Amino acid sequence: MDEFLIKFSGKKSKYKELQEHIKHLIISGALPHHYKLPSIRKLANKLDVNPVTIVNCYKSLEREGYVYTISGGGTYVIADNNLTNLNEDFIDQSSTHNIKYDLASSSPSPLFFPVKTFKNLLNEVLERDGGFAFNYQESEGYLPLRQSLQSLLTEYKIKVSHHYIHVITGGQQGLDVIAKTLLQEGDYVFTEEPCYPGAIATFSSRGAKVIGIPIREKGIDLVILEKELKKYNPKFIYVMPDFQSPTGYLYDLTHRKKLLELANKYSFTIVEDDHFADLNYSQTKLPPLKALDINDNVIYIKSFSKVFMPGLRLALLVAPPLFNEPLQEAKQFSDISTSGFLQRTFDLYLRKGLWNEHVNKVKLIYQRRCQSMLSALERHFPSCVKFSKPQGGLSIWVQLPEILKAKELQKVALKKGISITIGDDFFIQRKENFFRLSFTNLSEKEIEKPIKELASIIKGML
């Protein structure tokens, strides 16, 4: 813990000086991705400061995207360039403002957030509910919203009572409460590989042993999965059947049904993470696993972050009856309840029929951007570079020849004002020749130039 020792100059607030110190540790690579920062109490004692100083420091780092917090599980470093101002090697702070082409961030573009509409609804809720809008809600969520979500879920062929629907503070909290409810130290968890890093970190923070099962274009490798099921007894398997992160792969109906059959045969739970089903650019719409789940083996998480406004931190969790009460208790212990004001406003948004209108609008925009990027990749990238051709989602997964490292590509690209996300941290066993490209923050006309530049860099590395 000596790396956190700092001699305060007094020129700035202590929390600010400590924040800058930790930020440099992250940027320089001294603190790797998923590194767990010291607890507030331990670091406060080590530095002989008030715990509030550490709290403010960690909150500031989180706001800037350098760390993430798991409720009850600690604070962890983000160092995988998911945001454009992060890099595992030291970059002068001023250079991060020279990013011209953001191909790293997979968050939806703020340009398309329904700000004016939502502002009007916020005012409408205040006029209607007054101070009651700021009361604590039930830990499972504002009842009218859960009823609205019950109606919304029928559009996805999921028929469930609102009693089993929980409003959660983002999809990440859903993973956290599931981990707290189902996992004990030493338990096994299966995930797709590559996989969303936040899930791996959450399960690992509970002491679980995470085993990756390769994902193919039509879904998780069922042969390898069953082979591993015969050796281990996982508490659950975590999957993203619709435009999986980071690959963009879509499970076909056969893989969905077979996975449910295996869950019933080997008695394990499936955690289904639905971030991208609404961003489906094809005419084929497949039912979620939860819609096919006749044995109550699926816990379903639906996040609204990738389509709506991620800062609202709104998502839902559908629990099987067996886990309903324990998951509710875990949610209550995490944060008591999700913002009642935002829940009431989002309920109004759904009831006025604005959700589908917004989804259809942004889906068309992102579909065009996806097509533009795929077209540019096909024209400019050398044939030895492979990339996914997703029919939905917000990014494209790229595989370089094994002799090349994505990190080296990233370094050169950053000097030319292009940010990408390297793929190392999406793997349990790190692989260095993958990276992810997002098309959310560039217009169709802007995409061509950075893709052409990346292709030139790759050809120079071969």
Short mmCIF file of C-alpha atoms in Angstrom, two decimals, residues 157-374:
data_model
loop_
_atom_site.label_atom_id
_atom_site.label_comp_id
_atom_site.label_asym_id
_atom_site.label_seq_id
_atom_site.Cartn_x
_atom_site.Cartn_y
_atom_site.Cartn_z
CA LYS A 157 -42.75 -12.33 -24.95
CA ILE A 158 -41.89 -12.35 -21.23
CA LYS A 159 -45.00 -12.91 -19.15
CA VAL A 160 -44.32 -12.23 -15.49
CA SER A 161 -46.13 -10.68 -12.54
CA HIS A 162 -44.84 -7.32 -11.32
CA HIS A 163 -44.18 -9.07 -7.98
CA TYR A 164 -41.08 -10.63 -9.58
CA ILE A 165 -39.85 -7.44 -11.26
CA HIS A 166 -37.20 -5.40 -9.41
CA VAL A 167 -36.09 -1.92 -10.42
CA ILE A 168 -32.32 -1.71 -10.04
CA THR A 169 -29.72 1.05 -10.29
CA GLY A 170 -28.22 -0.08 -13.59
CA GLY A 171 -27.33 -3.51 -14.91
CA GLN A 172 -24.10 -3.58 -12.90
CA GLN A 173 -26.09 -3.50 -9.66
CA GLY A 174 -28.10 -6.43 -10.97
CA LEU A 175 -24.91 -8.46 -11.27
CA ASP A 176 -23.85 -7.32 -7.82
CA VAL A 177 -27.06 -8.36 -6.03
CA ILE A 178 -27.08 -11.69 -7.89
CA ALA A 179 -23.47 -12.34 -6.84
CA LYS A 180 -24.30 -11.46 -3.22
CA THR A 181 -27.34 -13.72 -3.24
CA LEU A 182 -26.01 -16.77 -5.04
CA LEU A 183 -22.26 -16.87 -4.55
CA GLN A 184 -19.95 -17.94 -1.77
CA GLU A 185 -16.18 -18.06 -1.87
CA GLY A 186 -14.95 -20.97 -3.98
CA ASP A 187 -18.14 -21.34 -6.03
CA TYR A 188 -17.83 -21.77 -9.79
CA VAL A 189 -19.36 -19.38 -12.30
CA PHE A 190 -19.33 -19.87 -16.07
CA THR A 191 -19.26 -16.95 -18.48
CA GLU A 192 -18.92 -16.54 -22.20
CA GLU A 193 -15.39 -15.74 -23.32
CA PRO A 194 -14.68 -13.02 -24.23
CA CYS A 195 -16.99 -11.42 -21.70
CA TYR A 196 -18.03 -8.07 -20.22
CA PRO A 197 -15.17 -7.21 -17.75
CA GLY A 198 -17.53 -5.77 -15.13
CA ALA A 199 -19.16 -9.18 -14.75
CA ILE A 200 -15.83 -10.97 -14.32
CA ALA A 201 -14.77 -8.42 -11.70
CA THR A 202 -18.06 -8.69 -9.79
CA PHE A 203 -18.03 -12.47 -9.60
CA SER A 204 -14.34 -12.56 -8.71
CA SER A 205 -14.87 -10.01 -5.93
CA ARG A 206 -17.14 -12.56 -4.20
CA GLY A 207 -14.38 -15.16 -4.31
CA ALA A 208 -15.89 -17.13 -7.19
CA LYS A 209 -13.82 -19.12 -9.67
CA VAL A 210 -14.75 -17.85 -13.12
CA ILE A 211 -14.48 -20.27 -16.05
CA GLY A 212 -14.80 -18.95 -19.60
CA ILE A 213 -16.63 -20.89 -22.30
CA PRO A 214 -15.79 -19.80 -25.87
CA ILE A 215 -18.53 -17.99 -27.75
CA ARG A 216 -19.09 -18.63 -31.44
CA GLU A 217 -21.11 -16.69 -34.02
CA LYS A 218 -24.32 -18.58 -33.22
CA GLY A 219 -23.85 -18.70 -29.46
CA ILE A 220 -21.82 -20.21 -26.66
CA ASP A 221 -19.91 -23.39 -27.57
CA LEU A 222 -22.37 -26.02 -26.36
CA VAL A 223 -19.95 -28.95 -26.71
CA ILE A 224 -17.31 -27.32 -24.50
CA LEU A 225 -20.01 -26.09 -22.12
CA GLU A 226 -21.39 -29.58 -21.49
CA LYS A 227 -17.87 -30.95 -21.11
CA GLU A 228 -17.17 -28.36 -18.39
CA LEU A 229 -20.55 -29.01 -16.75
CA LYS A 230 -19.52 -32.63 -16.25
CA LYS A 231 -16.40 -31.47 -14.37
CA TYR A 232 -17.80 -28.54 -12.36
CA ASN A 233 -21.07 -27.57 -10.74
CA PRO A 234 -21.50 -23.84 -11.45
CA LYS A 235 -23.88 -21.74 -9.38
CA PHE A 236 -24.86 -19.98 -12.57
CA ILE A 237 -23.77 -19.14 -16.09
CA TYR A 238 -23.71 -15.53 -17.25
CA VAL A 239 -24.67 -14.88 -20.89
CA MET A 240 -25.67 -12.08 -23.27
CA PRO A 241 -27.63 -13.83 -26.05
CA ASP A 242 -28.49 -10.65 -27.99
CA PHE A 243 -25.47 -8.97 -29.59
CA GLN A 244 -23.06 -10.16 -26.96
CA SER A 245 -20.49 -7.78 -25.53
CA PRO A 246 -17.88 -7.47 -26.94
CA THR A 247 -18.34 -9.74 -29.99
CA GLY A 248 -21.79 -8.62 -31.15
CA TYR A 249 -22.76 -12.27 -31.74
CA LEU A 250 -26.43 -13.28 -31.70
CA TYR A 251 -27.51 -16.64 -30.28
CA ASP A 252 -29.69 -18.56 -32.72
CA LEU A 253 -32.85 -20.29 -31.53
CA THR A 254 -31.16 -23.70 -31.33
CA HIS A 255 -28.48 -22.41 -28.94
CA ARG A 256 -31.09 -20.69 -26.78
CA LYS A 257 -33.21 -23.82 -26.42
CA LYS A 258 -30.22 -26.11 -25.87
CA LEU A 259 -28.81 -23.84 -23.16
CA LEU A 260 -32.13 -24.00 -21.31
CA GLU A 261 -32.16 -27.78 -21.67
CA LEU A 262 -28.68 -27.99 -20.16
CA ALA A 263 -29.71 -25.73 -17.28
CA ASN A 264 -32.55 -28.10 -16.48
CA LYS A 265 -30.39 -31.21 -16.93
CA TYR A 266 -27.47 -30.00 -14.79
CA SER A 267 -29.50 -27.85 -12.35
CA PHE A 268 -27.82 -24.49 -12.77
CA THR A 269 -29.21 -20.97 -13.04
CA ILE A 270 -28.77 -18.77 -16.11
CA VAL A 271 -28.18 -15.04 -15.67
CA GLU A 272 -29.34 -13.40 -18.89
CA ASP A 273 -28.02 -9.88 -19.48
CA ASP A 274 -30.04 -7.95 -22.05
CA HIS A 275 -28.29 -4.70 -22.98
CA PHE A 276 -28.78 -4.65 -26.73
CA ALA A 277 -31.93 -6.51 -27.81
CA ASP A 278 -33.61 -3.19 -28.63
CA LEU A 279 -30.77 -2.31 -31.02
CA ASN A 280 -31.60 -5.08 -33.48
CA TYR A 281 -30.93 -3.98 -37.06
CA SER A 282 -32.22 -7.14 -38.72
CA GLN A 283 -35.73 -8.37 -39.42
CA THR A 284 -35.14 -11.45 -37.25
CA LYS A 285 -36.25 -11.07 -33.65
CA LEU A 286 -35.59 -13.96 -31.32
CA PRO A 287 -37.22 -14.37 -27.90
CA PRO A 288 -35.06 -13.80 -24.81
CA LEU A 289 -34.11 -16.90 -22.85
CA LYS A 290 -36.52 -15.72 -20.16
CA ALA A 291 -39.41 -15.90 -22.62
CA LEU A 292 -38.57 -19.58 -23.27
CA ASP A 293 -37.90 -20.39 -19.61
CA ILE A 294 -40.61 -22.82 -18.47
CA ASN A 295 -38.61 -24.12 -15.47
CA ASP A 296 -37.75 -20.79 -13.79
CA ASN A 297 -34.03 -21.25 -14.38
CA VAL A 298 -33.36 -17.74 -15.73
CA ILE A 299 -32.66 -14.50 -13.88
CA TYR A 300 -33.19 -11.74 -16.43
CA ILE A 301 -31.53 -8.32 -16.37
CA LYS A 302 -32.63 -5.63 -18.80
CA SER A 303 -30.65 -2.41 -18.86
CA PHE A 304 -31.91 0.74 -20.54
CA SER A 305 -28.45 2.37 -20.59
CA LYS A 306 -27.41 1.49 -24.13
CA VAL A 307 -30.57 2.89 -25.69
CA PHE A 308 -31.70 5.62 -23.34
CA MET A 309 -29.66 7.87 -21.01
CA PRO A 310 -26.99 5.87 -19.15
CA GLY A 311 -26.63 8.43 -16.37
CA LEU A 312 -30.15 7.64 -15.16
CA ARG A 313 -28.87 4.23 -14.01
CA LEU A 314 -32.17 2.45 -14.55
CA ALA A 315 -32.60 -1.26 -15.25
CA LEU A 316 -34.85 -4.13 -14.26
CA LEU A 317 -34.31 -7.60 -12.91
CA VAL A 318 -36.81 -10.45 -13.23
CA ALA A 319 -36.34 -13.04 -10.51
CA PRO A 320 -37.55 -16.65 -10.42
CA PRO A 321 -39.81 -17.20 -7.38
CA LEU A 322 -37.07 -19.13 -5.54
CA PHE A 323 -34.73 -16.13 -5.57
CA ASN A 324 -37.27 -13.33 -5.41
CA GLU A 325 -37.05 -12.51 -1.70
CA PRO A 326 -33.27 -12.99 -1.31
CA LEU A 327 -32.60 -10.73 -4.32
CA GLN A 328 -34.93 -8.10 -2.91
CA GLU A 329 -33.06 -8.17 0.40
CA ALA A 330 -29.69 -7.89 -1.34
CA LYS A 331 -30.95 -4.90 -3.31
CA GLN A 332 -32.19 -3.25 -0.13
CA PHE A 333 -28.83 -3.74 1.59
CA SER A 334 -27.02 -2.30 -1.45
CA ASP A 335 -28.72 1.10 -1.67
CA ILE A 336 -32.16 0.92 0.04
CA SER A 337 -33.88 1.91 -3.21
CA THR A 338 -33.30 3.37 -6.66
CA SER A 339 -34.15 7.07 -7.10
CA GLY A 340 -37.90 7.42 -6.69
CA PHE A 341 -37.98 10.67 -8.66
CA LEU A 342 -36.38 9.07 -11.70
CA GLN A 343 -38.54 5.96 -11.38
CA ARG A 344 -41.72 8.07 -11.40
CA THR A 345 -40.50 10.01 -14.42
CA PHE A 346 -39.51 6.91 -16.38
CA ASP A 347 -42.90 5.39 -15.55
CA LEU A 348 -44.55 8.42 -17.14
CA TYR A 349 -42.23 8.09 -20.15
CA LEU A 350 -43.38 4.51 -20.67
CA ARG A 351 -47.06 5.23 -20.07
CA LYS A 352 -47.05 8.00 -22.68
CA GLY A 353 -45.72 5.54 -25.28
CA LEU A 354 -42.46 7.44 -25.76
CA TRP A 355 -40.12 4.47 -25.25
CA ASN A 356 -40.74 2.67 -28.54
CA GLU A 357 -40.69 5.97 -30.40
CA HIS A 358 -37.22 6.74 -29.03
CA VAL A 359 -35.91 3.21 -29.66
CA ASN A 360 -37.00 3.27 -33.29
CA LYS A 361 -35.35 6.65 -33.80
CA VAL A 362 -31.92 5.78 -32.39
CA LYS A 363 -31.96 2.28 -33.86
CA LEU A 364 -32.12 3.71 -37.37
CA ILE A 365 -29.25 6.12 -36.65
CA TYR A 366 -26.97 3.43 -35.18
CA GLN A 367 -27.86 0.94 -37.91
CA ARG A 368 -26.60 3.38 -40.54
CA ARG A 369 -23.42 4.02 -38.58
CA CYS A 370 -22.84 0.30 -38.16
CA GLN A 371 -23.24 -0.28 -41.89
CA SER A 372 -20.86 2.60 -42.65
CA MET A 373 -18.17 1.16 -40.38
CA LEU A 374 -18.54 -2.36 -41.75
#
